[in-house]
Short mmCIF file of C-alpha atoms in Angstrom, two decimals:
data_model
loop_
_atom_site.label_atom_id
_atom_site.label_comp_id
_atom_site.label_asym_id
_atom_site.label_seq_id
_atom_site.Cartn_x
_atom_site.Cartn_y
_atom_site.Cartn_z
CA UNK A 1 116.74 222.13 242.06
CA UNK A 2 120.39 221.04 242.21
CA UNK A 3 122.41 220.97 239.03
CA UNK A 4 120.84 224.02 237.49
CA UNK A 5 123.43 226.38 236.04
CA UNK A 6 123.45 230.10 235.20
CA UNK A 7 123.59 229.92 231.39
CA UNK A 8 124.71 233.52 230.97
CA UNK A 9 127.73 232.90 233.07
CA UNK A 10 128.53 229.87 231.10
CA UNK A 11 128.17 231.84 227.87
CA UNK A 12 130.53 234.65 228.87
CA UNK A 13 133.04 232.17 230.35
CA UNK A 14 132.97 230.26 227.03
CA UNK A 15 133.40 233.58 225.14
CA UNK A 16 136.39 234.39 227.30
CA UNK A 17 137.95 230.98 226.69
CA UNK A 18 137.49 231.43 222.93
CA UNK A 19 139.20 234.89 223.14
CA UNK A 20 142.09 233.43 225.12
CA UNK A 21 142.63 230.68 222.52
CA UNK A 22 142.73 233.22 219.76
CA UNK A 23 144.97 235.68 221.63
CA UNK A 24 147.45 232.89 222.60
CA UNK A 25 148.47 232.56 218.95
CA UNK A 26 150.46 235.85 218.49
CA UNK A 27 150.15 237.60 215.22
CA UNK A 28 146.92 235.78 214.42
CA UNK A 29 144.74 238.06 212.20
CA UNK A 30 141.62 237.13 214.08
CA UNK A 31 143.24 238.42 217.30
CA UNK A 32 142.48 241.92 216.05
CA UNK A 33 138.83 241.20 216.49
CA UNK A 34 139.16 240.30 220.21
CA UNK A 35 138.19 242.81 222.96
CA UNK A 36 141.70 243.59 224.01
CA UNK A 37 142.05 245.71 220.86
CA UNK A 38 139.00 247.81 221.77
CA UNK A 39 139.51 248.56 225.41
CA UNK A 40 141.89 249.00 228.30
CA UNK A 41 141.28 245.49 229.70
CA UNK A 42 141.25 242.02 228.10
CA UNK A 43 140.12 238.46 228.63
CA UNK A 44 142.28 237.97 231.74
CA UNK A 45 140.13 240.36 233.76
CA UNK A 46 136.95 238.65 232.62
CA UNK A 47 138.41 235.16 233.44
CA UNK A 48 139.35 236.11 236.96
CA UNK A 49 136.16 238.06 237.64
CA UNK A 50 133.98 235.24 236.37
CA UNK A 51 135.98 232.80 238.43
CA UNK A 52 135.29 234.76 241.59
CA UNK A 53 131.55 235.13 240.74
CA UNK A 54 131.24 231.42 240.04
CA UNK A 55 133.04 230.48 243.23
CA UNK A 56 130.73 232.71 245.33
CA UNK A 57 127.62 231.14 243.79
CA UNK A 58 128.93 227.60 244.06
CA UNK A 59 130.53 227.68 247.43
CA UNK A 60 129.47 230.77 249.31
CA UNK A 61 126.44 229.27 251.03
CA UNK A 62 128.59 226.49 252.54
CA UNK A 63 130.34 229.13 254.76
CA UNK A 64 126.99 230.00 256.35
CA UNK A 65 125.89 226.42 257.05
CA UNK A 66 129.04 224.31 257.59
CA UNK A 67 132.19 224.50 259.68
CA UNK A 68 134.79 226.75 258.12
CA UNK A 69 137.23 223.89 257.38
CA UNK A 70 134.48 221.78 255.86
CA UNK A 71 133.30 224.70 253.78
CA UNK A 72 136.92 225.38 252.60
CA UNK A 73 137.73 221.79 251.62
CA UNK A 74 136.09 221.96 248.15
CA UNK A 75 138.05 225.10 247.31
CA UNK A 76 141.30 223.45 248.35
CA UNK A 77 140.37 220.29 246.38
CA UNK A 78 139.70 222.52 243.31
CA UNK A 79 143.07 224.24 243.79
CA UNK A 80 144.84 220.91 243.84
CA UNK A 81 143.05 219.85 240.68
CA UNK A 82 144.01 223.05 238.86
CA UNK A 83 147.63 222.77 240.13
CA UNK A 84 147.80 219.25 238.63
CA UNK A 85 146.28 220.52 235.39
CA UNK A 86 148.83 223.30 235.16
CA UNK A 87 151.74 220.90 235.66
CA UNK A 88 150.36 218.56 232.95
CA UNK A 89 149.79 221.39 230.51
CA UNK A 90 153.24 222.89 231.05
CA UNK A 91 154.92 219.53 230.48
CA UNK A 92 152.89 218.78 227.40
CA UNK A 93 153.62 222.29 226.06
CA UNK A 94 157.38 221.87 226.60
CA UNK A 95 157.19 218.50 224.85
CA UNK A 96 155.49 220.05 221.84
CA UNK A 97 158.03 222.84 221.58
CA UNK A 98 160.85 220.41 222.06
CA UNK A 99 159.46 218.18 219.25
CA UNK A 100 159.16 221.28 217.04
CA UNK A 101 162.84 222.02 217.64
CA UNK A 102 163.88 218.54 216.67
CA UNK A 103 161.76 218.56 213.53
CA UNK A 104 162.54 222.09 212.28
CA UNK A 105 165.86 222.93 213.87
CA UNK A 106 164.45 226.29 215.01
CA UNK A 107 165.91 226.78 218.49
CA UNK A 108 163.83 229.71 219.29
CA UNK A 109 161.18 227.36 220.41
CA UNK A 110 163.34 226.43 223.34
CA UNK A 111 164.34 229.98 224.22
CA UNK A 112 161.26 232.16 224.00
CA UNK A 113 158.76 232.99 226.77
CA UNK A 114 160.72 231.42 229.60
CA UNK A 115 161.13 228.01 227.98
CA UNK A 116 164.83 227.87 228.27
CA UNK A 117 165.21 227.02 231.95
CA UNK A 118 163.70 223.52 231.74
CA UNK A 119 165.87 222.61 228.74
CA UNK A 120 169.18 224.21 229.88
CA UNK A 121 168.95 222.97 233.53
CA UNK A 122 166.20 220.35 233.69
CA UNK A 123 166.50 219.67 237.42
CA UNK A 124 166.20 223.29 238.51
CA UNK A 125 163.66 224.02 235.78
CA UNK A 126 161.35 221.23 236.73
CA UNK A 127 161.57 222.03 240.38
CA UNK A 128 160.76 225.65 239.51
CA UNK A 129 157.75 224.47 237.55
CA UNK A 130 156.53 222.20 240.30
CA UNK A 131 156.69 224.97 242.88
CA UNK A 132 155.07 227.46 240.50
CA UNK A 133 158.21 229.58 240.68
CA UNK A 134 158.78 229.15 236.98
CA UNK A 135 155.97 229.68 234.55
CA UNK A 136 156.33 229.65 230.81
CA UNK A 137 154.62 232.25 228.64
CA UNK A 138 150.87 231.79 228.01
CA UNK A 139 150.69 229.20 230.82
CA UNK A 140 150.68 231.44 233.89
CA UNK A 141 146.94 232.06 234.62
CA UNK A 142 146.20 228.71 236.21
CA UNK A 143 148.88 229.36 238.94
CA UNK A 144 147.11 232.65 239.58
CA UNK A 145 143.82 230.83 239.89
CA UNK A 146 145.34 228.34 242.34
CA UNK A 147 146.58 231.14 244.54
CA UNK A 148 143.18 232.84 244.41
CA UNK A 149 141.31 229.72 245.40
CA UNK A 150 143.61 229.42 248.40
CA UNK A 151 142.78 232.98 249.32
CA UNK A 152 139.03 232.62 248.74
CA UNK A 153 138.13 231.21 252.25
CA UNK A 154 139.39 234.48 253.83
CA UNK A 155 137.27 236.49 251.38
CA UNK A 156 134.16 234.42 252.32
CA UNK A 157 134.81 234.69 256.08
CA UNK A 158 134.82 238.49 255.78
CA UNK A 159 132.34 238.79 252.93
CA UNK A 160 129.54 236.83 254.40
CA UNK A 161 129.51 239.17 257.35
CA UNK A 162 129.88 242.31 255.30
CA UNK A 163 130.49 242.35 251.60
CA UNK A 164 131.80 245.94 251.56
CA UNK A 165 134.32 245.10 254.26
CA UNK A 166 135.53 242.25 252.20
CA UNK A 167 136.15 244.70 249.30
CA UNK A 168 137.89 247.12 251.63
CA UNK A 169 140.25 244.40 252.83
CA UNK A 170 140.93 243.27 249.31
CA UNK A 171 141.45 246.87 248.12
CA UNK A 172 143.86 247.40 251.05
CA UNK A 173 145.96 244.39 250.08
CA UNK A 174 146.00 245.66 246.49
CA UNK A 175 147.08 249.19 247.57
CA UNK A 176 149.91 247.78 249.79
CA UNK A 177 151.14 245.54 246.97
CA UNK A 178 151.11 248.39 244.54
CA UNK A 179 152.79 250.79 246.90
CA UNK A 180 155.57 248.30 247.91
CA UNK A 181 155.85 246.41 244.61
CA UNK A 182 155.23 243.14 246.51
CA UNK A 183 154.86 240.06 244.28
CA UNK A 184 155.74 236.37 244.45
CA UNK A 185 159.30 235.67 243.16
CA UNK A 186 160.20 233.55 240.14
CA UNK A 187 162.75 230.81 240.33
CA UNK A 188 165.22 229.57 239.11
CA UNK A 189 165.19 232.59 236.71
CA UNK A 190 165.04 235.99 238.45
CA UNK A 191 161.82 237.92 238.34
CA UNK A 192 158.31 237.88 239.66
CA UNK A 193 155.01 236.23 238.69
CA UNK A 194 153.50 237.51 235.51
CA UNK A 195 150.07 237.81 237.27
CA UNK A 196 150.68 239.26 240.68
CA UNK A 197 148.29 237.37 243.01
CA UNK A 198 148.44 240.17 245.55
CA UNK A 199 146.90 242.61 243.10
CA UNK A 200 144.80 240.36 240.97
CA UNK A 201 143.00 239.14 244.12
CA UNK A 202 141.09 242.46 243.89
CA UNK A 203 139.55 241.43 240.52
CA UNK A 204 138.66 238.07 242.07
CA UNK A 205 137.17 239.76 245.13
CA UNK A 206 135.00 241.97 242.84
CA UNK A 207 133.65 238.76 241.27
CA UNK A 208 132.97 237.29 244.66
CA UNK A 209 131.20 240.43 245.68
CA UNK A 210 129.06 240.28 242.48
CA UNK A 211 128.26 236.61 243.28
CA UNK A 212 127.17 237.43 246.80
CA UNK A 213 124.96 240.27 245.52
CA UNK A 214 123.36 238.06 242.85
CA UNK A 215 122.79 235.32 245.39
CA UNK A 216 120.63 237.73 247.44
CA UNK A 217 118.81 239.30 244.47
CA UNK A 218 120.08 241.12 241.44
CA UNK A 219 122.41 244.00 240.65
CA UNK A 220 120.62 247.39 240.56
CA UNK A 221 120.43 249.16 237.21
CA UNK A 222 121.00 252.92 237.43
CA UNK A 223 120.53 254.93 234.21
CA UNK A 224 123.20 257.49 235.14
CA UNK A 225 125.80 254.77 235.95
CA UNK A 226 124.92 252.94 232.77
CA UNK A 227 125.46 256.12 230.64
CA UNK A 228 128.75 256.75 232.26
CA UNK A 229 129.88 253.16 231.79
CA UNK A 230 128.79 253.21 228.21
CA UNK A 231 130.57 256.51 227.48
CA UNK A 232 133.70 255.33 229.09
CA UNK A 233 133.66 252.00 227.24
CA UNK A 234 133.05 253.64 223.86
CA UNK A 235 135.72 256.25 224.56
CA UNK A 236 138.21 253.50 225.51
CA UNK A 237 137.40 251.61 222.26
CA UNK A 238 138.06 254.76 220.24
CA UNK A 239 141.39 255.46 221.96
CA UNK A 240 142.79 251.99 221.80
CA UNK A 241 141.77 251.58 218.15
CA UNK A 242 143.42 254.95 217.31
CA UNK A 243 139.91 256.26 216.57
CA UNK A 244 139.51 253.31 214.09
CA UNK A 245 142.79 254.24 212.50
CA UNK A 246 141.92 257.87 211.89
CA UNK A 247 144.36 259.21 214.56
CA UNK A 248 147.47 257.09 214.47
CA UNK A 249 149.54 256.60 217.64
CA UNK A 250 146.95 258.14 220.01
CA UNK A 251 146.69 254.83 221.77
CA UNK A 252 150.44 254.84 222.49
CA UNK A 253 150.28 258.34 223.84
CA UNK A 254 147.24 257.61 226.08
CA UNK A 255 148.61 254.30 227.39
CA UNK A 256 151.93 255.98 228.27
CA UNK A 257 150.00 258.18 230.76
CA UNK A 258 147.68 255.55 232.11
CA UNK A 259 148.16 252.87 234.88
CA UNK A 260 147.56 249.93 232.55
CA UNK A 261 150.20 247.40 233.58
CA UNK A 262 148.98 243.79 233.37
CA UNK A 263 151.23 242.18 235.95
CA UNK A 264 150.19 244.58 238.68
CA UNK A 265 146.64 245.00 237.37
CA UNK A 266 146.68 248.72 236.67
CA UNK A 267 143.79 250.77 237.91
CA UNK A 268 142.54 251.70 234.42
CA UNK A 269 142.17 247.99 233.67
CA UNK A 270 139.92 247.52 236.66
CA UNK A 271 137.76 250.57 235.75
CA UNK A 272 137.59 249.58 232.16
CA UNK A 273 136.47 246.03 232.87
CA UNK A 274 133.88 247.06 235.41
CA UNK A 275 132.47 249.63 232.97
CA UNK A 276 132.23 247.05 230.20
CA UNK A 277 130.69 244.44 232.46
CA UNK A 278 128.12 246.89 233.65
CA UNK A 279 127.24 247.87 230.05
CA UNK A 280 126.84 244.22 229.07
CA UNK A 281 124.65 243.57 232.12
CA UNK A 282 122.36 246.63 231.73
CA UNK A 283 122.08 246.42 227.96
CA UNK A 284 120.19 243.15 227.88
CA UNK A 285 122.65 241.84 225.33
CA UNK A 286 122.83 238.45 227.00
CA UNK A 287 119.10 238.11 226.72
CA UNK A 288 119.18 238.91 222.98
CA UNK A 289 122.03 236.51 222.39
CA UNK A 290 120.04 233.64 223.93
CA UNK A 291 117.89 233.78 220.75
CA UNK A 292 120.90 233.05 218.51
CA UNK A 293 122.64 229.68 217.86
CA UNK A 294 125.98 231.07 219.06
CA UNK A 295 124.67 231.25 222.63
CA UNK A 296 124.18 227.46 223.07
CA UNK A 297 127.50 226.66 221.35
CA UNK A 298 129.49 229.16 223.44
CA UNK A 299 127.75 228.23 226.69
CA UNK A 300 128.70 224.61 226.04
CA UNK A 301 132.41 225.70 226.11
CA UNK A 302 131.87 227.52 229.43
CA UNK A 303 130.25 224.50 231.08
CA UNK A 304 133.46 222.52 230.64
CA UNK A 305 135.87 225.35 231.25
CA UNK A 306 138.91 223.47 232.54
CA UNK A 307 138.94 220.92 229.78
CA UNK A 308 138.36 223.59 227.11
CA UNK A 309 140.98 225.86 228.56
CA UNK A 310 143.48 222.93 228.62
CA UNK A 311 142.74 221.83 225.06
CA UNK A 312 142.70 225.41 223.79
CA UNK A 313 146.12 226.03 225.41
CA UNK A 314 147.66 222.98 223.66
CA UNK A 315 145.99 223.92 220.40
CA UNK A 316 147.47 227.43 220.64
CA UNK A 317 150.90 225.92 221.08
CA UNK A 318 150.40 224.01 217.84
CA UNK A 319 149.25 227.27 216.25
CA UNK A 320 152.37 229.13 217.54
CA UNK A 321 154.57 226.39 216.09
CA UNK A 322 152.91 226.33 212.71
CA UNK A 323 152.94 230.08 212.39
CA UNK A 324 156.66 230.15 213.14
CA UNK A 325 157.31 227.89 210.22
CA UNK A 326 156.08 228.13 206.63
CA UNK A 327 152.38 228.36 207.47
CA UNK A 328 152.08 232.16 207.91
CA UNK A 329 149.18 233.79 206.16
CA UNK A 330 145.80 235.34 206.98
CA UNK A 331 144.20 232.32 205.32
CA UNK A 332 146.00 229.94 207.69
CA UNK A 333 145.03 232.06 210.65
CA UNK A 334 141.35 231.88 209.80
CA UNK A 335 141.42 228.17 208.97
CA UNK A 336 143.31 227.19 212.10
CA UNK A 337 141.27 229.29 214.42
CA UNK A 338 137.94 228.12 213.08
CA UNK A 339 139.14 224.49 213.11
CA UNK A 340 140.41 224.95 216.69
CA UNK A 341 137.07 226.39 217.82
CA UNK A 342 135.26 223.55 216.12
CA UNK A 343 137.52 221.05 217.83
CA UNK A 344 136.82 222.65 221.27
CA UNK A 345 133.11 222.55 220.61
CA UNK A 346 133.25 218.89 219.71
CA UNK A 347 135.26 218.20 222.89
CA UNK A 348 132.71 220.08 224.95
CA UNK A 349 129.84 218.12 223.25
CA UNK A 350 131.54 214.83 224.08
CA UNK A 351 132.00 215.79 227.69
CA UNK A 352 128.43 216.97 227.99
CA UNK A 353 127.16 213.65 226.62
CA UNK A 354 129.48 211.78 228.92
CA UNK A 355 128.31 213.66 231.99
CA UNK A 356 124.62 213.21 231.11
CA UNK A 357 125.09 209.48 230.73
CA UNK A 358 127.08 209.06 233.88
CA UNK A 359 124.95 207.36 236.66
CA UNK A 360 126.18 209.90 239.29
CA UNK A 361 124.87 212.74 237.11
CA UNK A 362 121.30 211.92 238.08
CA UNK A 363 122.02 212.17 241.78
CA UNK A 364 124.74 214.69 242.30
CA UNK A 365 125.96 217.83 240.66
CA UNK A 366 129.59 218.76 240.34
CA UNK A 367 130.99 221.36 242.70
CA UNK A 368 130.87 224.06 240.10
CA UNK A 369 127.11 223.69 239.67
CA UNK A 370 124.84 226.06 241.62
CA UNK A 371 121.45 225.98 243.14
CA UNK A 372 118.45 227.16 241.08
CA UNK A 373 117.40 229.71 243.70
CA UNK A 374 120.73 231.48 243.16
CA UNK A 375 120.00 232.26 239.52
CA UNK A 376 119.37 235.84 238.54
CA UNK A 377 122.39 236.94 236.44
CA UNK A 378 120.28 236.90 233.25
CA UNK A 379 119.65 240.43 232.03
#
C-alpha cells in the first residue's frame, strides 16, 4: 500500500527537529533538558542516522529493480532540493541578522559564527556560500546532508550485495579521514567544514544499514546487548550531568580523555548514540508513547521535516537576536520556545491538510514515503 509511513521514524525525526530548534538558541534554559546534556552524543547523530535509515527504506529497493542511474536520480534530485533550501535559509538568516544590526546597532550580529565574510566581502562571501565552502554557524547540517545524498548511491551499490561490506567500506573511509585529518576546505575564510562529510558518512551508513535490515525483517533483541547499552547510556548520563551536580567538573575531566569531537565525529559519540538508539528500540518506549497525545503531534513535525527544519532554523535566529537584546530571562526562554514549537506544529498541520487535499496525493506518494511491506520499526 503506497504512501504508508513508519510513524515511529516520523516521531523520532520530529523529536530531533524540536531538539535542534531548542539547541540552536544558545543559553536557552530549556536547552538544559535536551539529550546533549545527558550523553556523549546529541541531535546531530540522530538526524544523520535517521536520514540514512529513511533513505534506505525509501530508495533502497530501486537499486534492485532499476538501472543504477535511474535509481540514483531521486537521490540527486533530493540533494539539489536541499542545496536550494540551504542557500535560501542562509540568505534569509543573514538578512535577519543584518536587520537586527540596523535596528539595534549591535555589530556582533555581523561578526559571530562566520557571518562576517558575506558582509565584509559580499562577492567572495556569496560565492563561498553558493559553493558550500562558507557555512555560517547553526546552518551547516544541510550541506552535510547534500554531500551524504551524493554519496548514498555508492553505499547502496555495495550494501545491497552485502550490508556488512558496505559498513566495512564506510568504516575504512572514516578511519582514513581520522588518520589523515582529511576534510573539505572552507572558503573564503580558512578552515574546514564543521561537519566533516568523510567521517559523518559512517553515521549515515549505519542508518542505511539499519534501514536495509528493517526492510528484510526486524532488528534482533539480545538481552545482554540491551543491558550493556542501558548501562552505558545511564553511565554517560551521570558523567555528562556531573552525577546530577553531585560531583562537579567530572564531565570536563572525562571528556578531556575521550574522543568526542563533533567535527570529526569522535568514536565515543558513535558508541553513545548506538547504545541510546538500541535502548530506545528494545525498551518499547515508542510503543508506549503512541498512547500519548505527544506522539501524534511530534510525528506530524517529522512528516514534514524539511519545512519544519527550515522554519525552526529561522525561528531560532529570531530567538538568538531577541536573547542578545533586552529579552533575556528564563521566562522569555520558556515562552519563546513553546510559542516556536506551537508555530511549527501549526505549519506542519497546514502542510498535512494541503497534501491531503492535493489531487496528486490520491495517486502518488512523495519520494520520502515508503511501502507498507517495509514497516517493522515499531517496537
